[in-house]
Amino acid sequence: MAGKAGHSNLKNAIIASLVPLPSILFHLSFLKNYESAIRVNSDPNLWAWCYHHPLFLANVLFFFNVNVLFWIIGVLQSSHWMIDPYWTVIPVMFVHFFATHPLAEYNWWRSRIVILLTWIWSLRLSHNYFRREKWEWGAREDWRFTDMSHQYGKHWWWASFFAVYVSQQVFLIALSLPFYVVHTMNQPLSIWDLVAIVVCVCGIVIAYFADTQLYGFVSRNDKLQELGKPVVPVLDSGLWYYSRHPNYFGEQLWWWGLGLFAWNLGQGWAFAGALVNTMCLAYVTTLVEDRMVKQANRAEAFRLYQKRTSVWVPWFKSSALGEKNKDS
């Protein structure tokens, strides 16, 4: 069994490493050929269209490379696991795509700051993903996809294309709009860029500590289960003492901070992605908490936790009841 699992892990790692190559090779080919394609008297062609429509090109590449290719792989493997690790990779690819596009025009420092922050965010979230998955590739898909597959039954093979991938395109393209704005406007840095940096860094740091505390909590409960001892029903310490979902709060801070860079350039519409993400996380929060109260060993403790602890924004307990229970 161990050998079979190792083979599957290696196979999935290779697939995940190779799957973005179509977009990367296409973009490199475009950068090599666009100059001859946009000459004054040249006929309309593919490279000229790519030159004049960078945002549309990003959507087309996403559609074919992620929506179509990831979906085909997911159907063949009966698991749509790959979109999860790539959630942290695709924004990095987008920021470099917009920064290297021939029409890009930007402040060098702002561009490098945004690129650096995006890499830090991506590495942090990727580390958390693989740590949670015990450093395995494709061991399981997101539990929400599994639940949806049961709901759709025999129709899941085609419904997954829209539920898993098309929806991710809407989210990730919208969230990446600040990358596009930052690389289409060349304006000097201002105090609002500093504010955006602070918000982004705070979001990354909060999410890191929240996820690390959650990982430690889950690991300790796993050990208690192995020893046949009762598990701790609710994580109610660290950042989780002040918020039921501090990791979601940190993630939202990151995206709203990124939107500040675009807002500072007069393009407030780029906040659309952060808004959509907040609405999505509100729904996910409901799903997660509904799942918690359905677990008999956690229901009572979690309902009490809900009553006295802020949902997202870290804040003080709503009453002294929680302190008394904790002391007892």
XYZ file of C-alpha atoms in Angstrom, residues 5-15 137:
12
model
C 0.608 5.575 -2.453
C 4.153 6.718 -3.227
C 3.681 5.976 -6.927
C 0.401 7.920 -6.981
C 2.036 10.823 -5.151
C 4.882 10.972 -7.679
C 2.496 10.707 -10.624
C 0.329 13.562 -9.321
C 3.389 15.711 -8.623
C 4.578 15.242 -12.218
C 1.126 16.020 -13.632
C -0.045 15.456 -4.017
